[in-house]
mmCIF file of C-alpha atoms and ligand atoms in Angstrom:
data_model
loop_
_atom_site.group_PDB
_atom_site.id
_atom_site.type_symbol
_atom_site.label_atom_id
_atom_site.label_comp_id
_atom_site.label_asym_id
_atom_site.label_seq_id
_atom_site.Cartn_x
_atom_site.Cartn_y
_atom_site.Cartn_z
ATOM 1 C CA MET A 195 -17.547 66.807 39.847
ATOM 2 C CA ALA A 196 -19.361 63.650 38.119
ATOM 3 C CA SER A 197 -23.195 63.916 38.099
ATOM 4 C CA ALA A 198 -25.053 61.074 39.547
ATOM 5 C CA LEU A 199 -26.477 60.775 35.746
ATOM 6 C CA ASP A 200 -22.702 59.944 35.074
ATOM 7 C CA LEU A 201 -22.694 56.666 37.111
ATOM 8 C CA PHE A 202 -24.944 55.254 33.998
ATOM 9 C CA GLY A 203 -22.482 56.071 31.076
ATOM 10 C CA LEU A 204 -25.432 56.386 28.862
ATOM 11 C CA THR A 205 -25.177 59.970 27.674
ATOM 12 C CA GLY A 206 -25.158 60.101 24.084
ATOM 13 C CA LYS A 207 -25.489 56.379 23.831
ATOM 14 C CA ALA A 208 -28.090 54.757 21.170
ATOM 15 C CA ALA A 209 -30.852 52.605 22.706
ATOM 16 C CA LEU A 210 -33.645 50.552 20.901
ATOM 17 C CA VAL A 211 -36.703 49.407 23.032
ATOM 18 C CA ILE A 212 -38.786 46.583 20.770
ATOM 19 C CA GLY A 213 -42.637 47.235 22.162
ATOM 20 C CA GLY A 214 -41.699 50.610 23.451
ATOM 21 C CA GLY A 215 -45.270 51.835 22.926
ATOM 22 C CA GLN A 216 -46.684 51.554 26.255
ATOM 23 C CA GLY A 217 -46.504 50.032 29.878
ATOM 24 C CA MET A 218 -42.714 48.661 30.512
ATOM 25 C CA GLY A 219 -41.465 49.445 27.257
ATOM 26 C CA GLU A 220 -42.473 53.183 27.346
ATOM 27 C CA SER A 221 -40.956 53.235 30.903
ATOM 28 C CA SER A 222 -37.861 52.001 29.871
ATOM 29 C CA ALA A 223 -37.620 54.261 26.979
ATOM 30 C CA ARG A 224 -38.337 57.484 28.695
ATOM 31 C CA LEU A 225 -35.713 56.390 31.792
ATOM 32 C CA LEU A 226 -33.318 55.694 29.110
ATOM 33 C CA ALA A 227 -33.994 58.856 27.527
ATOM 34 C CA GLN A 228 -33.487 60.754 31.053
ATOM 35 C CA ALA A 229 -30.294 59.061 31.496
ATOM 36 C CA GLY A 230 -29.121 60.530 27.973
ATOM 37 C CA CYS A 231 -29.944 57.865 25.533
ATOM 38 C CA ASP A 232 -31.331 58.364 22.017
ATOM 39 C CA VAL A 233 -34.120 55.834 21.755
ATOM 40 C CA ALA A 234 -35.583 53.906 18.795
ATOM 41 C CA ILE A 235 -39.109 52.525 19.840
ATOM 42 C CA VAL A 236 -40.301 49.713 17.766
ATOM 43 C CA ASP A 237 -44.187 48.544 18.013
ATOM 44 C CA ILE A 238 -46.324 46.897 16.133
ATOM 45 C CA ASP A 239 -48.518 49.941 16.986
ATOM 46 C CA ARG A 240 -47.467 52.855 15.093
ATOM 47 C CA ASP A 241 -49.452 55.552 17.306
ATOM 48 C CA ARG A 242 -47.993 54.197 20.432
ATOM 49 C CA ALA A 243 -44.529 54.572 19.005
ATOM 50 C CA GLU A 244 -44.865 57.777 17.677
ATOM 51 C CA ARG A 245 -46.423 58.964 21.085
ATOM 52 C CA VAL A 246 -43.274 57.571 22.765
ATOM 53 C CA ALA A 247 -41.056 58.910 20.554
ATOM 54 C CA ALA A 248 -42.487 62.309 20.872
ATOM 55 C CA VAL A 249 -41.732 61.862 24.833
ATOM 56 C CA VAL A 250 -38.140 61.166 24.048
ATOM 57 C CA ARG A 251 -37.548 64.377 22.017
ATOM 58 C CA GLU A 252 -39.378 66.123 24.667
ATOM 59 C CA LEU A 253 -36.393 64.992 26.869
ATOM 60 C CA GLY A 254 -33.899 66.548 24.749
ATOM 61 C CA ARG A 255 -33.010 63.241 23.082
ATOM 62 C CA LYS A 256 -33.169 62.037 19.407
ATOM 63 C CA GLY A 257 -36.759 59.869 19.267
ATOM 64 C CA VAL A 258 -37.344 57.662 16.375
ATOM 65 C CA ALA A 259 -40.700 55.629 15.800
ATOM 66 C CA ILE A 260 -40.704 52.632 13.900
ATOM 67 C CA ALA A 261 -43.722 50.483 13.160
ATOM 68 C CA ALA A 262 -43.159 46.478 12.641
ATOM 69 C CA ASN A 263 -44.963 43.441 13.925
ATOM 70 C CA VAL A 264 -41.392 41.479 15.187
ATOM 71 C CA LEU A 265 -42.847 38.193 15.690
ATOM 72 C CA GLU A 266 -42.329 38.257 11.484
ATOM 73 C CA ASP A 267 -38.436 37.627 11.121
ATOM 74 C CA HIS A 268 -38.005 39.848 8.473
ATOM 75 C CA GLU A 269 -40.006 42.673 9.917
ATOM 76 C CA ALA A 270 -37.827 42.264 13.232
ATOM 77 C CA GLU A 271 -34.429 42.468 11.231
ATOM 78 C CA GLN A 272 -35.894 45.488 9.238
ATOM 79 C CA ALA A 273 -36.648 47.448 12.569
ATOM 80 C CA VAL A 274 -33.072 46.778 13.693
ATOM 81 C CA GLY A 275 -31.679 47.841 10.531
ATOM 82 C CA GLU A 276 -34.030 51.004 10.789
ATOM 83 C CA ALA A 277 -33.069 51.692 14.259
ATOM 84 C CA GLU A 278 -29.364 51.282 13.877
ATOM 85 C CA HIS A 279 -29.366 53.423 10.313
ATOM 86 C CA ALA A 280 -31.487 56.246 12.337
ATOM 87 C CA LEU A 281 -29.254 56.297 15.494
ATOM 88 C CA GLY A 282 -25.894 55.521 13.768
ATOM 89 C CA GLY A 283 -25.524 52.076 15.486
ATOM 90 C CA LEU A 284 -26.962 50.685 18.798
ATOM 91 C CA ASP A 285 -25.377 50.310 22.565
ATOM 92 C CA VAL A 286 -28.511 49.061 24.030
ATOM 93 C CA MET A 287 -31.279 46.895 23.146
ATOM 94 C CA VAL A 288 -34.294 46.113 25.336
ATOM 95 C CA SER A 289 -37.201 43.654 24.566
ATOM 96 C CA ILE A 290 -40.104 43.780 26.156
ATOM 97 C CA VAL A 291 -42.664 42.127 23.582
ATOM 98 C CA GLY A 292 -44.472 38.960 25.367
ATOM 99 C CA GLN A 293 -47.933 37.392 26.057
ATOM 100 C CA ALA A 294 -49.256 34.658 27.687
ATOM 101 C CA LEU A 295 -51.900 31.778 26.548
ATOM 102 C CA PHE A 296 -53.954 30.548 29.202
ATOM 103 C CA THR A 297 -54.859 27.032 28.822
ATOM 104 C CA PRO A 298 -54.425 23.916 30.851
ATOM 105 C CA ILE A 299 -51.854 21.541 29.012
ATOM 106 C CA VAL A 300 -54.331 18.848 28.469
ATOM 107 C CA ASP A 301 -56.112 21.480 26.216
ATOM 108 C CA MET A 302 -53.255 22.937 24.879
ATOM 109 C CA THR A 303 -52.665 22.460 20.924
ATOM 110 C CA PRO A 304 -49.348 22.291 19.163
ATOM 111 C CA GLU A 305 -50.083 25.471 17.413
ATOM 112 C CA GLN A 306 -50.824 27.401 20.787
ATOM 113 C CA TRP A 307 -47.766 26.054 22.208
ATOM 114 C CA ASP A 308 -45.471 27.395 19.025
ATOM 115 C CA SER A 309 -47.180 30.525 19.152
ATOM 116 C CA ASP A 310 -46.069 31.237 23.020
ATOM 117 C CA GLN A 311 -42.095 30.539 22.021
ATOM 118 C CA ARG A 312 -42.583 32.684 19.216
ATOM 119 C CA ARG A 313 -44.138 35.651 20.894
ATOM 120 C CA ASN A 314 -41.709 35.332 23.955
ATOM 121 C CA MET A 315 -38.431 34.107 22.799
ATOM 122 C CA ARG A 316 -38.279 33.621 19.274
ATOM 123 C CA TYR A 317 -38.119 37.481 18.143
ATOM 124 C CA PHE A 318 -35.404 38.138 21.011
ATOM 125 C CA PHE A 319 -32.933 35.625 19.187
ATOM 126 C CA ILE A 320 -33.747 37.015 15.912
ATOM 127 C CA ALA A 321 -32.918 40.962 17.308
ATOM 128 C CA ALA A 322 -30.546 40.179 19.551
ATOM 129 C CA ARG A 323 -28.191 38.247 17.204
ATOM 130 C CA LEU A 324 -28.257 40.850 14.474
ATOM 131 C CA VAL A 325 -27.535 43.622 17.109
ATOM 132 C CA ALA A 326 -24.506 41.488 18.304
ATOM 133 C CA LYS A 327 -23.102 40.811 14.671
ATOM 134 C CA SER A 328 -22.988 44.504 14.614
ATOM 135 C CA MET A 329 -21.707 45.533 17.772
ATOM 136 C CA ILE A 330 -19.006 42.776 17.191
ATOM 137 C CA ARG A 331 -18.326 44.071 13.752
ATOM 138 C CA ARG A 332 -18.183 47.933 15.297
ATOM 139 C CA ALA A 333 -16.096 46.914 18.089
ATOM 140 C CA VAL A 334 -18.333 48.645 20.450
ATOM 141 C CA PRO A 335 -19.441 47.381 23.862
ATOM 142 C CA GLY A 336 -23.406 46.982 24.330
ATOM 143 C CA ALA A 337 -26.227 45.540 26.602
ATOM 144 C CA MET A 338 -29.390 43.711 25.684
ATOM 145 C CA VAL A 339 -32.096 43.436 28.432
ATOM 146 C CA CYS A 340 -35.157 41.313 27.887
ATOM 147 C CA ILE A 341 -38.215 40.635 30.085
ATOM 148 C CA GLY A 342 -38.809 37.396 31.525
ATOM 149 C CA SER A 343 -41.870 36.577 34.461
ATOM 150 C CA THR A 344 -41.546 34.473 37.523
ATOM 151 C CA ASP A 345 -43.837 32.112 35.279
ATOM 152 C CA GLY A 346 -40.468 31.215 33.959
ATOM 153 C CA ILE A 347 -38.937 30.442 37.390
ATOM 154 C CA GLN A 348 -41.574 28.797 39.083
ATOM 155 C CA GLY A 349 -44.191 26.064 37.828
ATOM 156 C CA ALA A 350 -47.032 27.986 36.285
ATOM 157 C CA PRO A 351 -50.323 26.229 36.065
ATOM 158 C CA PHE A 352 -52.062 27.266 32.734
ATOM 159 C CA HIS A 353 -49.217 29.181 31.346
ATOM 160 C CA ALA A 354 -46.994 26.489 30.830
ATOM 161 C CA SER A 355 -46.154 27.476 27.423
ATOM 162 C CA TYR A 356 -45.776 30.831 28.320
ATOM 163 C CA GLY A 357 -43.150 29.786 31.306
ATOM 164 C CA ALA A 358 -41.403 27.534 29.570
ATOM 165 C CA ALA A 359 -40.586 30.254 27.081
ATOM 166 C CA LYS A 360 -39.941 32.755 29.562
ATOM 167 C CA ALA A 361 -37.831 30.019 31.201
ATOM 168 C CA GLY A 362 -36.206 29.644 27.872
ATOM 169 C CA LEU A 363 -35.472 32.840 27.480
ATOM 170 C CA ILE A 364 -33.320 33.175 30.613
ATOM 171 C CA HIS A 365 -31.174 30.542 29.376
ATOM 172 C CA LEU A 366 -31.076 31.977 26.097
ATOM 173 C CA ALA A 367 -29.462 35.376 27.482
ATOM 174 C CA LYS A 368 -27.413 33.500 29.484
ATOM 175 C CA SER A 369 -25.894 31.520 26.367
ATOM 176 C CA MET A 370 -25.503 34.700 24.577
ATOM 177 C CA ALA A 371 -23.965 36.543 27.695
ATOM 178 C CA VAL A 372 -21.195 33.953 27.828
ATOM 179 C CA GLU A 373 -20.832 33.617 23.850
ATOM 180 C CA TRP A 374 -20.587 37.663 23.467
ATOM 181 C CA ALA A 375 -18.789 38.374 26.849
ATOM 182 C CA THR A 376 -15.522 39.046 25.211
ATOM 183 C CA HIS A 377 -16.705 41.409 22.814
ATOM 184 C CA GLY A 378 -18.070 43.587 25.885
ATOM 185 C CA ILE A 379 -21.702 42.652 25.388
ATOM 186 C CA ARG A 380 -23.599 41.999 28.402
ATOM 187 C CA VAL A 381 -27.259 40.414 28.472
ATOM 188 C CA ASN A 382 -29.710 40.172 31.105
ATOM 189 C CA VAL A 383 -33.216 39.682 32.166
ATOM 190 C CA VAL A 384 -35.762 41.450 34.273
ATOM 191 C CA VAL A 385 -37.840 39.115 35.906
ATOM 192 C CA PRO A 386 -41.576 40.922 36.815
ATOM 193 C CA GLY A 387 -43.846 39.364 39.059
ATOM 194 C CA THR A 388 -47.490 41.188 38.998
ATOM 195 C CA ILE A 389 -47.385 44.704 37.291
ATOM 196 C CA THR A 390 -50.057 47.044 36.591
ATOM 197 C CA THR A 391 -49.852 47.524 32.926
ATOM 198 C CA PRO A 392 -52.068 49.488 30.278
ATOM 199 C CA ARG A 393 -53.003 46.055 28.986
ATOM 200 C CA LEU A 394 -53.434 44.214 32.727
ATOM 201 C CA PRO A 395 -54.718 47.180 34.849
ATOM 202 C CA GLU A 396 -55.382 46.120 38.207
ATOM 203 C CA THR A 397 -58.866 44.792 39.119
ATOM 204 C CA PRO A 398 -60.262 45.260 42.786
ATOM 205 C CA ALA A 399 -60.912 41.408 43.013
ATOM 206 C CA PHE A 400 -56.952 41.255 42.038
ATOM 207 C CA ARG A 401 -55.480 43.823 44.268
ATOM 208 C CA ALA A 402 -57.182 42.198 47.037
ATOM 209 C CA ALA A 403 -55.623 38.881 46.347
ATOM 210 C CA VAL A 404 -52.274 40.534 46.243
ATOM 211 C CA GLN A 405 -52.824 42.013 49.153
ATOM 212 C CA GLN A 406 -54.451 38.835 51.254
ATOM 213 C CA SER A 407 -51.596 36.423 50.490
ATOM 214 C CA LEU A 408 -49.730 36.233 47.432
ATOM 215 C CA VAL A 409 -47.375 38.831 47.329
ATOM 216 C CA PRO A 410 -45.093 39.815 50.479
ATOM 217 C CA MET A 411 -44.572 43.752 49.780
ATOM 218 C CA GLU A 412 -48.894 43.370 49.305
ATOM 219 C CA ARG A 413 -48.857 45.189 46.039
ATOM 220 C CA SER A 414 -48.724 44.766 42.274
ATOM 221 C CA GLY A 415 -45.369 46.410 40.498
ATOM 222 C CA THR A 416 -45.352 49.578 38.348
ATOM 223 C CA THR A 417 -44.463 49.845 35.020
ATOM 224 C CA ASP A 418 -41.512 52.344 36.294
ATOM 225 C CA GLU A 419 -39.848 49.927 38.756
ATOM 226 C CA ILE A 420 -39.593 47.438 35.717
ATOM 227 C CA GLY A 421 -37.998 50.380 33.675
ATOM 228 C CA LYS A 422 -35.490 51.346 36.379
ATOM 229 C CA ALA A 423 -34.422 47.514 36.447
ATOM 230 C CA VAL A 424 -33.991 47.906 32.709
ATOM 231 C CA LEU A 425 -32.262 50.887 33.342
ATOM 232 C CA PHE A 426 -29.718 49.669 35.667
ATOM 233 C CA LEU A 427 -28.776 46.452 33.927
ATOM 234 C CA ALA A 428 -28.584 48.641 30.394
ATOM 235 C CA SER A 429 -26.029 50.992 32.271
ATOM 236 C CA ASP A 430 -22.753 50.823 33.513
ATOM 237 C CA MET A 431 -24.241 50.520 36.974
ATOM 238 C CA ALA A 432 -24.292 46.733 36.064
ATOM 239 C CA SER A 433 -20.742 46.856 34.350
ATOM 240 C CA TYR A 434 -19.989 43.347 35.736
ATOM 241 C CA THR A 435 -23.407 41.920 35.585
ATOM 242 C CA THR A 436 -24.284 39.709 32.957
ATOM 243 C CA GLY A 437 -26.415 36.445 32.476
ATOM 244 C CA HIS A 438 -28.376 37.402 35.163
ATOM 245 C CA ALA A 439 -32.273 37.304 35.984
ATOM 246 C CA LEU A 440 -33.178 40.136 38.156
ATOM 247 C CA LEU A 441 -36.186 39.598 40.125
ATOM 248 C CA VAL A 442 -38.704 42.523 40.603
ATOM 249 C CA ASP A 443 -41.401 40.792 42.174
ATOM 250 C CA GLY A 444 -42.345 42.346 45.581
ATOM 251 C CA GLY A 445 -40.848 39.040 47.008
ATOM 252 C CA TRP A 446 -43.141 36.697 45.433
ATOM 253 C CA THR A 447 -41.144 34.030 44.399
ATOM 254 C CA SER A 448 -39.028 33.968 48.026
ATOM 255 C CA ALA A 449 -42.541 33.261 49.454
ATOM 256 C CA ASN A 450 -44.438 30.058 49.313
ATOM 257 C CA LEU A 451 -47.871 30.934 48.133
ATOM 258 C CA PHE A 452 -50.774 30.541 50.553
ATOM 259 C CA ASP A 453 -48.153 29.627 53.093
ATOM 260 C CA PRO A 454 -49.965 30.038 56.576
ATOM 261 C CA ARG A 455 -46.388 30.976 58.049
ATOM 262 C CA LYS A 456 -47.084 34.406 56.124
ATOM 263 C CA MET A 457 -49.767 35.478 58.343
ATOM 264 C CA ALA A 458 -47.734 34.348 61.211
ATOM 265 C CA ILE A 459 -44.963 36.288 60.065
ATOM 266 C CA LYS A 460 -47.202 39.367 59.594
ATOM 267 C CA LYS A 461 -48.811 39.126 62.762
ATOM 268 C CA SER A 462 -45.238 38.920 64.785
ATOM 269 C CA THR A 463 -44.187 42.019 63.042
ATOM 270 C CA GLU A 464 -47.158 43.621 63.624
ATOM 271 C CA ASN A 465 -46.367 42.917 67.336
ATOM 272 C CA LEU A 466 -43.120 44.356 66.679
ATOM 273 C CA LEU A 467 -44.642 47.508 65.627
ATOM 274 C CA ASP A 468 -47.138 47.367 68.781
ATOM 275 C CA ASP A 469 -43.972 46.939 71.031
ATOM 276 C CA ASN A 470 -41.749 49.595 69.322
ATOM 277 C CA THR A 471 -44.909 51.901 69.941
ATOM 278 C CA ALA A 472 -45.486 51.092 73.743
ATOM 279 C CA GLN A 473 -41.625 51.884 73.878
ATOM 280 C CA LYS A 474 -41.828 55.427 72.348
ATOM 281 C CA VAL A 475 -45.110 56.309 74.271
HETATM 282 N N1 NAD B 542 -47.882 42.407 33.176
HETATM 283 C C1 NAD B 542 -47.337 41.571 34.066
HETATM 284 O O1 NAD B 542 -47.945 41.189 35.444
HETATM 285 C C2 NAD B 542 -46.092 40.806 33.534
HETATM 286 C C3 NAD B 542 -45.430 39.810 34.684
HETATM 287 C C4 NAD B 542 -44.458 39.256 34.244
HETATM 288 C C5 NAD B 542 -43.799 39.518 32.929
HETATM 289 N N2 NAD B 542 -44.470 40.268 31.694
HETATM 290 C C6 NAD B 542 -44.010 40.850 30.508
HETATM 291 O O2 NAD B 542 -43.934 41.912 30.538
HETATM 292 C C7 NAD B 542 -43.760 42.337 29.231
HETATM 293 C C8 NAD B 542 -44.608 43.303 29.021
HETATM 294 O O3 NAD B 542 -45.996 43.134 28.899
HETATM 295 P P1 NAD B 542 -47.205 43.949 28.739
HETATM 296 O O4 NAD B 542 -48.516 43.279 29.175
HETATM 297 O O5 NAD B 542 -47.172 45.340 29.654
HETATM 298 O O6 NAD B 542 -47.147 44.656 27.148
HETATM 299 P P2 NAD B 542 -48.284 44.896 26.291
HETATM 300 O O7 NAD B 542 -48.905 43.752 25.710
HETATM 301 O O8 NAD B 542 -48.543 46.171 26.636
HETATM 302 O O9 NAD B 542 -47.069 45.024 24.927
HETATM 303 C C9 NAD B 542 -45.826 45.992 25.082
HETATM 304 C C10 NAD B 542 -45.813 46.798 23.842
HETATM 305 O O10 NAD B 542 -45.471 45.725 22.664
HETATM 306 C C11 NAD B 542 -46.090 45.878 21.514
HETATM 307 N N3 NAD B 542 -46.673 44.944 20.765
HETATM 308 C C12 NAD B 542 -47.133 43.578 21.204
HETATM 309 N N4 NAD B 542 -47.192 43.087 20.389
HETATM 310 C C13 NAD B 542 -46.217 43.393 19.341
HETATM 311 C C14 NAD B 542 -45.359 42.816 18.204
HETATM 312 N N5 NAD B 542 -45.838 41.626 17.539
HETATM 313 N N6 NAD B 542 -44.402 43.069 17.464
HETATM 314 C C15 NAD B 542 -43.966 44.531 17.673
HETATM 315 N N7 NAD B 542 -44.880 45.071 18.868
HETATM 316 C C16 NAD B 542 -45.630 44.654 19.725
HETATM 317 C C17 NAD B 542 -47.562 46.712 21.927
HETATM 318 O O11 NAD B 542 -48.567 47.344 21.042
HETATM 319 C C18 NAD B 542 -47.213 47.277 23.313
HETATM 320 O O12 NAD B 542 -47.033 48.704 22.777
HETATM 321 C C19 NAD B 542 -44.209 40.710 28.517
HETATM 322 O O13 NAD B 542 -43.129 40.358 27.977
HETATM 323 C C20 NAD B 542 -44.807 40.098 29.605
HETATM 324 O O14 NAD B 542 -44.654 38.670 29.290
HETATM 325 C C21 NAD B 542 -45.751 41.020 32.229
#
């Protein structure tokens, strides 16, 4: 009988995780390995990449660490080449690297604008087209997943350049999905809300804000919750899904922020709970 793992269709496949050295990238690399993938981890920090590659090897898969700064085009290209060489071709590419500038638009310099486009979108274009060329040449199907942001879905005060880059990433992924669909290459985006990561640990003040009003599920997400969405989109479980932006945001973008109705909704469901409790007693 087929095991649940077979549903992923990833056993013996080769994955590249760009920015796989910690947080969401580490979770993605580990979950892909658990689903049967060999994994190449590219990270600007060699120690981080080595540590996650060791985790992949402990799971019984081939784990390869590659140090590169993917914001340099030639380093991104070289890293893809090294990963392909080490794993004998790629079936999956996951790209995690991204960061946000926090500046009002009126104060933002053109250089800062360019920097956010580069560190959130350009390297994905550089790496993904190289991986796609190879998949097309080898006539193998494949899956790519990149990481967007809810800032690319809604207006993003003080994150305008980042939000524009993340919105652009979704558009780029959709265009790739359409151009490469007949080659069996799927391209999707995971769109996180507020996620607790090693770089952005949850402060008590932030936790309070999340609990009080912003996120309907009243908590931040975990890196594993992003990794699971990455795994789903990379796997055969999503075999008919391409050009999709999957929100993993605890309901954040479904709610109207600071909407007083949220409190009313909460109250009404609390009453419901009270009613249910009363009925049971
Ligand atoms: N944390 C959140 O709440 C949140 C919300 C929405 C979207 N995101 C997105 O999630 C992704 C991950 O964010 P994070 O804060 O967890 O990441 P992070 O800063 O921890 O980076 C992940 C890994 O990428 C590596 N890296 C950074 N720059 C690199 C470069 N130039 N070349 C190669 N490797 C590099 C880092 O060393 C790290 O190991 C980003 O794309 C971010 O925009 C985060």
